[in-house]
């Protein structure tokens, strides 16, 4: 595997070509790093599942470069979904839509829907448009971590997570730290009103400016398999405990205004909620790099982006550590 830092135009073309040749390319998005493969190539997609160690009935998000590509992948797109796409793309939002024939079972996990997103990172967009220039239809990219682990938000974190599982011709494109640091909001648009399957930077409040969102109780009726919806996700090796002060030798993550308990290892001291989200995964990873057994996190108060932070932290902490 080769690591490319701050890619030139030439290297972007090389990454697009590698994808077309069925290799894997990890690349930055504004949310987290993705592990990309040609979304129409079953062999390439199978490698994503094996590198991630992910069960093969968990669907992948297909990344595209413009709204014009939407109808290649989706049918029966409701008007509200077009509104959301026009408002929030390129950006941290994934729409789940009824699939077009191009979205095969190996992408959708056998479901009748497909996840689509236009990312806002310039490197991701450049790779996507070069890929489309050479005949590509879309890049499938889950977060570039092993199944159940914390999503990588830096090139180094990608290397640490999956470097040893990649093949010589695969690439890691390092475009620096991700600006948002938390995965996209996932909005199911297969019904007359949307459901939020995974909260993110595009919040309930922002979506409800366009369309009424189904209430949470409707979600229990939902049988869609979303790995991010499972508990035991987003977990570092260290045990994560929420809203407890750390003991000496333990890791501590909290807003800058909260002082570090004596003898603890401060892993992050963000000044605002956006910074909290942006640094959160690197902070958890920092605990693992230091081999800490436990990390205590004081969860910030509030709604909006805080809902997304809480969602991920609740999952990080709610596990029996089996691996
Ligand atoms: O920000 C993001 O969304 C990042 C970047 C790389 O774009 N990607 C990402 O992918 O987080 P992944 O695979 O780690 O998480 C996507 C989630 C998975 O839990 C998957 O099950 C769900 O989206 N998903 C994908 N397609 C779906 C579908 N058709 N129906 C329901 N859930 C779907
Ligand atoms: Mg993921």
Tab-separated table of C-alpha atoms and ligand atoms in Angstrom:
chain	number	residue	atom	x	y	z
A	1	UNK	CA	0.000	0.000	0.000
A	2	UNK	CA	1.188	3.497	-0.806
A	3	UNK	CA	0.464	6.609	1.239
A	4	UNK	CA	-0.016	9.840	-0.722
A	5	UNK	CA	0.092	13.066	1.292
A	6	UNK	CA	-1.655	16.229	0.026
A	7	UNK	CA	-2.219	14.808	-3.454
A	8	UNK	CA	-1.350	16.670	-6.645
A	9	UNK	CA	-3.638	16.524	-9.680
A	10	UNK	CA	-1.450	13.741	-11.050
A	11	UNK	CA	-1.895	11.724	-7.850
A	12	UNK	CA	-5.671	12.301	-7.856
A	13	UNK	CA	-5.730	10.767	-11.338
A	14	UNK	CA	-3.639	7.873	-10.097
A	15	UNK	CA	-6.138	7.282	-7.258
A	16	UNK	CA	-9.077	7.316	-9.718
A	17	UNK	CA	-7.257	4.850	-11.970
A	18	UNK	CA	-6.485	2.575	-9.005
A	19	UNK	CA	-10.216	2.519	-8.173
A	20	UNK	CA	-11.114	1.722	-11.771
A	21	UNK	CA	-8.589	-1.146	-11.640
A	22	UNK	CA	-10.471	-2.611	-8.636
A	23	UNK	CA	-7.985	-1.503	-5.968
A	24	UNK	CA	-8.975	0.150	-2.707
A	25	UNK	CA	-8.332	3.833	-2.043
A	26	UNK	CA	-8.800	5.344	1.411
A	27	UNK	CA	-9.529	9.049	1.103
A	28	UNK	CA	-10.528	12.010	3.284
A	29	UNK	CA	-14.038	13.421	3.465
A	30	UNK	CA	-15.228	16.306	5.616
A	31	UNK	CA	-16.749	13.781	8.071
A	32	UNK	CA	-14.313	10.862	8.434
A	33	UNK	CA	-11.953	8.945	6.122
A	34	UNK	CA	-13.641	6.497	3.751
A	35	UNK	CA	-12.319	3.212	2.358
A	36	UNK	CA	-13.259	3.530	-1.305
A	37	UNK	CA	-13.871	1.027	-4.068
A	38	UNK	CA	-15.634	1.035	-7.444
A	39	UNK	CA	-19.315	0.716	-6.456
A	40	UNK	CA	-20.095	-1.373	-9.553
A	41	UNK	CA	-17.257	-3.873	-9.126
A	42	UNK	CA	-18.239	-6.818	-6.943
A	43	UNK	CA	-14.688	-8.064	-6.519
A	44	UNK	CA	-13.487	-4.670	-5.294
A	45	UNK	CA	-16.463	-4.340	-2.929
A	46	UNK	CA	-15.784	-7.786	-1.464
A	47	UNK	CA	-12.315	-6.558	-0.547
A	48	UNK	CA	-13.826	-3.653	1.440
A	49	UNK	CA	-15.743	-6.184	3.519
A	50	UNK	CA	-12.692	-8.326	4.115
A	51	UNK	CA	-10.369	-5.405	4.967
A	52	UNK	CA	-12.976	-4.024	7.385
A	53	UNK	CA	-13.975	-7.428	8.759
A	54	UNK	CA	-17.552	-6.296	8.207
A	55	UNK	CA	-20.529	-8.669	7.864
A	56	UNK	CA	-21.573	-8.663	4.203
A	57	UNK	CA	-25.227	-7.798	4.785
A	58	UNK	CA	-24.311	-4.290	5.989
A	59	UNK	CA	-24.880	-1.874	3.112
A	60	UNK	CA	-22.331	0.666	1.867
A	61	UNK	CA	-22.786	4.345	1.025
A	62	UNK	CA	-22.179	5.203	-2.645
A	63	UNK	CA	-20.409	8.560	-3.071
A	64	UNK	CA	-21.156	10.603	-6.178
A	65	UNK	CA	-19.904	13.985	-7.417
A	66	UNK	CA	-23.139	15.745	-8.355
A	67	UNK	CA	-26.922	15.641	-8.054
A	68	UNK	CA	-27.033	14.740	-11.762
A	69	UNK	CA	-25.730	11.296	-10.805
A	70	UNK	CA	-28.620	10.658	-8.419
A	71	UNK	CA	-30.995	9.042	-10.903
A	72	UNK	CA	-28.330	6.580	-12.004
A	73	UNK	CA	-28.498	5.052	-8.545
A	74	UNK	CA	-32.013	5.796	-7.231
A	75	UNK	CA	-35.647	5.706	-8.375
A	76	UNK	CA	-38.890	7.179	-7.009
A	77	UNK	CA	-36.971	10.021	-5.364
A	78	UNK	CA	-39.415	12.037	-3.236
A	79	UNK	CA	-39.456	15.785	-3.710
A	80	UNK	CA	-38.370	16.405	-0.140
A	81	UNK	CA	-35.221	14.335	-0.793
A	82	UNK	CA	-34.359	16.550	-3.754
A	83	UNK	CA	-34.858	19.592	-1.506
A	84	UNK	CA	-32.515	18.122	1.104
A	85	UNK	CA	-29.941	17.201	-1.546
A	86	UNK	CA	-30.011	20.701	-2.998
A	87	UNK	CA	-29.683	22.281	0.418
A	88	UNK	CA	-27.083	20.054	2.108
A	89	UNK	CA	-24.944	18.539	-0.685
A	90	UNK	CA	-22.013	18.545	-1.027
A	91	UNK	CA	-22.021	17.859	2.701
A	92	UNK	CA	-22.332	15.553	5.703
A	93	UNK	CA	-25.636	13.912	4.791
A	94	UNK	CA	-26.454	10.484	3.327
A	95	UNK	CA	-29.845	9.871	1.733
A	96	UNK	CA	-31.319	6.372	1.663
A	97	UNK	CA	-33.394	6.039	-1.515
A	98	UNK	CA	-35.074	3.254	-3.479
A	99	UNK	CA	-32.398	1.655	-5.599
A	100	UNK	CA	-31.911	1.735	-9.337
A	101	UNK	CA	-30.619	-1.433	-11.070
A	102	UNK	CA	-27.063	-0.146	-10.872
A	103	UNK	CA	-27.137	-0.622	-7.074
A	104	UNK	CA	-26.584	-4.345	-6.778
A	105	UNK	CA	-27.064	-6.586	-3.745
A	106	UNK	CA	-23.338	-6.458	-3.009
A	107	UNK	CA	-23.700	-2.700	-2.290
A	108	UNK	CA	-27.084	-2.664	-0.586
A	109	UNK	CA	-26.685	-5.785	1.530
A	110	UNK	CA	-29.640	-7.203	-0.414
A	111	UNK	CA	-31.963	-4.338	0.541
A	112	UNK	CA	-34.125	-2.476	-1.925
A	113	UNK	CA	-32.575	0.863	-1.015
A	114	UNK	CA	-29.211	2.516	-1.547
A	115	UNK	CA	-27.307	5.109	0.502
A	116	UNK	CA	-25.989	8.086	-1.489
A	117	UNK	CA	-23.812	11.051	-0.552
A	118	UNK	CA	-21.906	13.907	-2.175
A	119	UNK	CA	-19.026	14.645	0.200
A	120	UNK	CA	-17.738	18.215	0.623
A	121	UNK	CA	-13.991	17.535	0.856
A	122	UNK	CA	-12.038	18.888	-2.153
A	123	UNK	CA	-9.860	15.749	-2.358
A	124	UNK	CA	-12.910	13.448	-2.268
A	125	UNK	CA	-14.659	15.532	-4.925
A	126	UNK	CA	-11.552	15.605	-7.124
A	127	UNK	CA	-11.159	11.799	-6.931
A	128	UNK	CA	-14.883	11.378	-7.671
A	129	UNK	CA	-14.858	13.564	-10.738
A	130	UNK	CA	-11.653	12.000	-12.123
A	131	UNK	CA	-13.185	8.574	-11.479
A	132	UNK	CA	-16.333	9.586	-13.355
A	133	UNK	CA	-14.176	11.022	-16.187
A	134	UNK	CA	-12.720	7.572	-16.785
A	135	UNK	CA	-16.116	5.872	-16.766
A	136	UNK	CA	-16.716	5.311	-13.038
A	137	UNK	CA	-20.297	5.519	-11.711
A	138	UNK	CA	-19.708	6.024	-7.997
A	139	UNK	CA	-17.357	5.178	-5.145
A	140	UNK	CA	-18.591	2.965	-2.325
A	141	UNK	CA	-16.921	4.037	0.904
A	142	UNK	CA	-17.607	3.002	4.463
A	143	UNK	CA	-15.568	4.611	7.230
A	144	UNK	CA	-11.993	3.317	6.918
A	145	UNK	CA	-11.910	1.434	10.217
A	146	UNK	CA	-12.164	-2.213	11.205
A	147	UNK	CA	-15.748	-3.246	11.973
A	148	UNK	CA	-16.899	-1.892	15.340
A	149	UNK	CA	-13.858	0.357	15.828
A	150	UNK	CA	-13.595	4.144	15.917
A	151	UNK	CA	-13.786	5.911	12.530
A	152	UNK	CA	-10.445	7.394	11.433
A	153	UNK	CA	-10.257	11.180	11.059
A	154	UNK	CA	-6.583	11.404	10.040
A	155	UNK	CA	-4.425	9.626	7.456
A	156	UNK	CA	-2.304	8.131	10.250
A	157	UNK	CA	-5.420	6.702	11.919
A	158	UNK	CA	-6.390	5.021	8.621
A	159	UNK	CA	-2.930	3.483	8.395
A	160	UNK	CA	-3.092	2.252	11.990
A	161	UNK	CA	-6.594	0.798	11.504
A	162	UNK	CA	-6.306	-1.018	8.194
A	163	UNK	CA	-2.770	-0.508	6.820
A	164	UNK	CA	-1.806	-4.114	7.468
A	165	UNK	CA	-4.915	-5.431	5.656
A	166	UNK	CA	-4.323	-3.478	2.424
A	167	UNK	CA	-2.600	-4.861	-0.688
A	168	UNK	CA	0.487	-3.351	-2.359
A	169	UNK	CA	-1.524	-1.519	-5.033
A	170	UNK	CA	-4.071	-0.004	-2.639
A	171	UNK	CA	-3.642	3.660	-1.672
A	172	UNK	CA	-4.182	5.822	1.372
A	173	UNK	CA	-4.706	9.436	0.300
A	174	UNK	CA	-3.881	11.657	3.269
A	175	UNK	CA	-5.574	15.055	3.081
A	176	UNK	CA	-5.038	16.058	6.717
A	177	UNK	CA	-7.529	15.910	9.603
A	178	UNK	CA	-11.259	15.806	8.776
A	179	UNK	CA	-13.007	19.117	9.484
A	180	UNK	CA	-16.169	17.699	11.101
A	181	UNK	CA	-14.889	14.464	12.636
A	182	UNK	CA	-18.218	12.649	12.911
A	183	UNK	CA	-19.981	10.500	10.270
A	184	UNK	CA	-22.734	11.880	8.031
A	185	UNK	CA	-26.361	12.140	9.103
A	186	UNK	CA	-28.265	9.243	7.492
A	187	UNK	CA	-31.781	10.100	6.364
A	188	UNK	CA	-34.086	7.347	5.167
A	189	UNK	CA	-36.114	8.833	2.308
A	190	UNK	CA	-37.951	5.692	1.216
A	191	UNK	CA	-41.248	6.724	2.851
A	192	UNK	CA	-43.582	9.684	2.599
A	193	UNK	CA	-41.667	11.347	5.435
A	194	UNK	CA	-37.999	10.905	6.295
A	195	UNK	CA	-36.513	9.002	9.256
A	196	UNK	CA	-33.177	9.941	10.764
A	197	UNK	CA	-31.239	6.667	11.022
A	198	UNK	CA	-28.003	8.222	12.252
A	199	UNK	CA	-27.764	11.755	13.677
A	200	UNK	CA	-24.957	13.990	12.421
A	201	UNK	CA	-24.006	17.549	11.580
A	202	UNK	CA	-27.168	17.952	9.476
A	203	UNK	CA	-29.565	17.974	12.409
A	204	UNK	CA	-33.263	17.226	12.921
A	205	UNK	CA	-33.893	20.956	13.262
A	206	UNK	CA	-32.176	21.695	9.939
A	207	UNK	CA	-34.143	18.960	8.141
A	208	UNK	CA	-37.463	20.012	9.626
A	209	UNK	CA	-37.141	23.368	7.883
A	210	UNK	CA	-37.991	21.373	4.732
A	211	UNK	CA	-40.028	18.372	5.797
A	212	UNK	CA	-41.581	16.827	8.888
A	213	UNK	CA	-39.408	14.001	10.192
A	214	UNK	CA	-41.037	10.767	11.414
A	215	UNK	CA	-40.920	10.497	15.175
A	216	UNK	CA	-38.531	8.083	16.899
A	217	UNK	CA	-41.273	5.590	17.742
A	218	UNK	CA	-41.667	4.903	14.025
A	219	UNK	CA	-38.029	3.898	13.933
A	220	UNK	CA	-38.671	0.748	15.923
A	221	UNK	CA	-40.733	-0.455	12.973
A	222	UNK	CA	-37.714	-0.047	10.797
A	223	UNK	CA	-35.982	-3.270	9.866
A	224	UNK	CA	-33.184	-1.688	7.896
A	225	UNK	CA	-29.766	-3.013	8.791
A	226	UNK	CA	-27.502	-0.145	9.686
A	227	UNK	CA	-24.315	-1.172	11.413
A	228	UNK	CA	-24.071	2.263	12.974
A	229	UNK	CA	-27.417	1.508	14.618
A	230	UNK	CA	-26.007	-1.462	16.472
A	231	UNK	CA	-24.622	-1.026	19.959
A	232	UNK	CA	-20.958	-2.072	20.340
A	233	UNK	CA	-19.833	0.382	17.724
A	234	UNK	CA	-17.395	3.261	17.543
A	235	UNK	CA	-15.318	1.623	20.281
A	236	UNK	CA	-11.650	2.056	21.125
A	237	UNK	CA	-9.770	-0.697	22.985
A	238	UNK	CA	-9.931	1.274	26.225
A	239	UNK	CA	-13.158	1.042	28.223
A	240	UNK	CA	-15.182	4.225	27.839
A	241	UNK	CA	-17.241	5.579	30.748
A	242	UNK	CA	-19.529	8.564	30.400
A	243	UNK	CA	-20.003	11.423	32.817
A	244	UNK	CA	-17.516	10.219	35.419
A	245	UNK	CA	-14.313	11.933	36.510
A	246	UNK	CA	-11.112	10.065	35.701
A	247	UNK	CA	-8.826	8.427	38.255
A	248	UNK	CA	-5.039	8.800	38.109
A	249	UNK	CA	-3.658	7.093	34.986
A	250	UNK	CA	-7.001	7.152	33.152
A	251	UNK	CA	-7.833	9.206	30.069
A	252	UNK	CA	-10.093	12.263	30.305
A	253	UNK	CA	-12.137	14.006	27.601
A	254	UNK	CA	-14.228	17.065	28.433
A	255	UNK	CA	-14.835	20.642	27.389
A	256	UNK	CA	-11.890	22.961	28.107
A	257	UNK	CA	-13.804	24.612	30.957
A	258	UNK	CA	-13.698	21.351	32.979
A	259	UNK	CA	-10.304	20.892	34.682
A	260	UNK	CA	-8.354	17.638	34.392
A	261	UNK	CA	-8.632	15.479	37.538
A	262	UNK	CA	-5.216	15.101	39.176
A	263	UNK	CA	-3.007	12.436	37.648
A	264	UNK	CA	-5.261	11.801	34.646
A	265	UNK	CA	-4.239	11.978	31.006
A	266	UNK	CA	-6.061	14.803	29.205
A	267	UNK	CA	-6.931	13.543	25.707
A	268	UNK	CA	-8.967	16.506	24.484
A	269	UNK	CA	-10.061	19.909	25.798
A	270	UNK	CA	-12.308	21.381	23.090
A	271	UNK	CA	-13.492	24.971	23.363
A	272	UNK	CA	-16.850	24.417	21.679
A	273	UNK	CA	-19.181	21.641	20.511
A	274	UNK	CA	-17.843	21.629	16.939
A	275	UNK	CA	-14.318	21.125	18.255
A	276	UNK	CA	-15.585	18.377	20.577
A	277	UNK	CA	-16.982	16.448	17.594
A	278	UNK	CA	-13.917	17.128	15.460
A	279	UNK	CA	-11.436	15.865	18.089
A	280	UNK	CA	-13.522	13.107	19.682
A	281	UNK	CA	-12.370	10.084	17.670
A	282	UNK	CA	-8.714	11.144	17.662
A	283	UNK	CA	-8.953	11.633	21.427
A	284	UNK	CA	-10.329	8.093	21.931
A	285	UNK	CA	-7.609	6.785	19.629
A	286	UNK	CA	-5.042	8.791	21.618
A	287	UNK	CA	-6.071	6.798	24.687
A	288	UNK	CA	-5.367	3.564	22.816
A	289	UNK	CA	-2.020	4.868	21.548
A	290	UNK	CA	-1.083	5.476	25.175
A	291	UNK	CA	-2.407	2.039	26.146
A	292	UNK	CA	-4.839	3.449	28.692
A	293	UNK	CA	-7.262	0.957	30.213
A	294	UNK	CA	-10.065	3.470	30.721
A	295	UNK	CA	-11.248	6.777	29.288
A	296	UNK	CA	-13.772	8.964	31.109
A	297	UNK	CA	-15.789	11.381	28.991
A	298	UNK	CA	-17.905	14.272	30.227
A	299	UNK	CA	-20.604	14.510	27.563
A	300	UNK	CA	-21.531	18.076	26.602
A	301	UNK	CA	-25.087	19.329	27.116
A	302	UNK	CA	-27.423	20.430	24.342
A	303	UNK	CA	-29.175	19.279	21.170
A	304	UNK	CA	-28.328	19.395	17.457
A	305	UNK	CA	-24.727	18.285	16.974
A	306	UNK	CA	-24.690	17.174	20.619
A	307	UNK	CA	-27.267	14.487	19.694
A	308	UNK	CA	-24.764	13.043	17.235
A	309	UNK	CA	-21.928	13.212	19.787
A	310	UNK	CA	-24.118	11.475	22.395
A	311	UNK	CA	-25.197	8.807	19.898
A	312	UNK	CA	-21.583	7.848	19.137
A	313	UNK	CA	-20.378	8.061	22.748
A	314	UNK	CA	-23.275	5.952	24.018
A	315	UNK	CA	-22.282	3.268	21.529
A	316	UNK	CA	-18.562	3.573	22.368
A	317	UNK	CA	-19.326	2.932	25.999
A	318	UNK	CA	-22.119	0.358	25.828
A	319	UNK	CA	-20.133	-2.732	25.119
A	320	UNK	CA	-18.728	-5.855	26.633
A	321	UNK	CA	-15.200	-5.728	25.311
A	322	UNK	CA	-15.050	-8.884	23.268
A	323	UNK	CA	-12.259	-7.926	20.903
B	1	LIG	O1	-19.684	10.212	6.827
B	1	LIG	C1	-19.913	9.096	6.360
B	1	LIG	O2	-21.061	8.693	6.124
B	1	LIG	C2	-18.702	8.187	6.062
B	1	LIG	C3	-17.896	8.830	4.934
B	1	LIG	C4	-16.734	7.974	4.505
B	1	LIG	O3	-18.753	9.142	3.864
B	1	LIG	N1	-19.146	6.875	5.711
B	1	LIG	C5	-19.669	6.024	6.622
B	1	LIG	O4	-19.959	4.771	6.108
B	1	LIG	O5	-19.856	6.335	7.788
B	1	LIG	P1	-20.251	3.506	7.048
B	1	LIG	O6	-20.434	2.359	6.119
B	1	LIG	O7	-19.185	3.375	8.056
B	1	LIG	O8	-21.602	3.866	7.705
B	1	LIG	C6	-22.717	4.003	6.864
B	1	LIG	C7	-23.927	3.455	7.489
B	1	LIG	C8	-23.806	1.978	7.791
B	1	LIG	O9	-24.196	1.773	9.132
B	1	LIG	C9	-24.760	1.331	6.817
B	1	LIG	O10	-25.352	0.194	7.371
B	1	LIG	C10	-25.748	2.459	6.550
B	1	LIG	O11	-24.967	3.609	6.537
B	1	LIG	N2	-26.372	2.303	5.240
B	1	LIG	C11	-25.799	2.320	4.030
B	1	LIG	N3	-26.692	2.044	3.070
B	1	LIG	C12	-27.859	1.848	3.679
B	1	LIG	C13	-29.175	1.502	3.249
B	1	LIG	N4	-29.463	1.284	1.971
B	1	LIG	N5	-30.127	1.388	4.193
B	1	LIG	C14	-29.840	1.579	5.481
B	1	LIG	N6	-28.637	1.894	5.964
B	1	LIG	C15	-27.657	2.020	5.081
B	2	LIG	MG1	-18.565	3.173	9.944
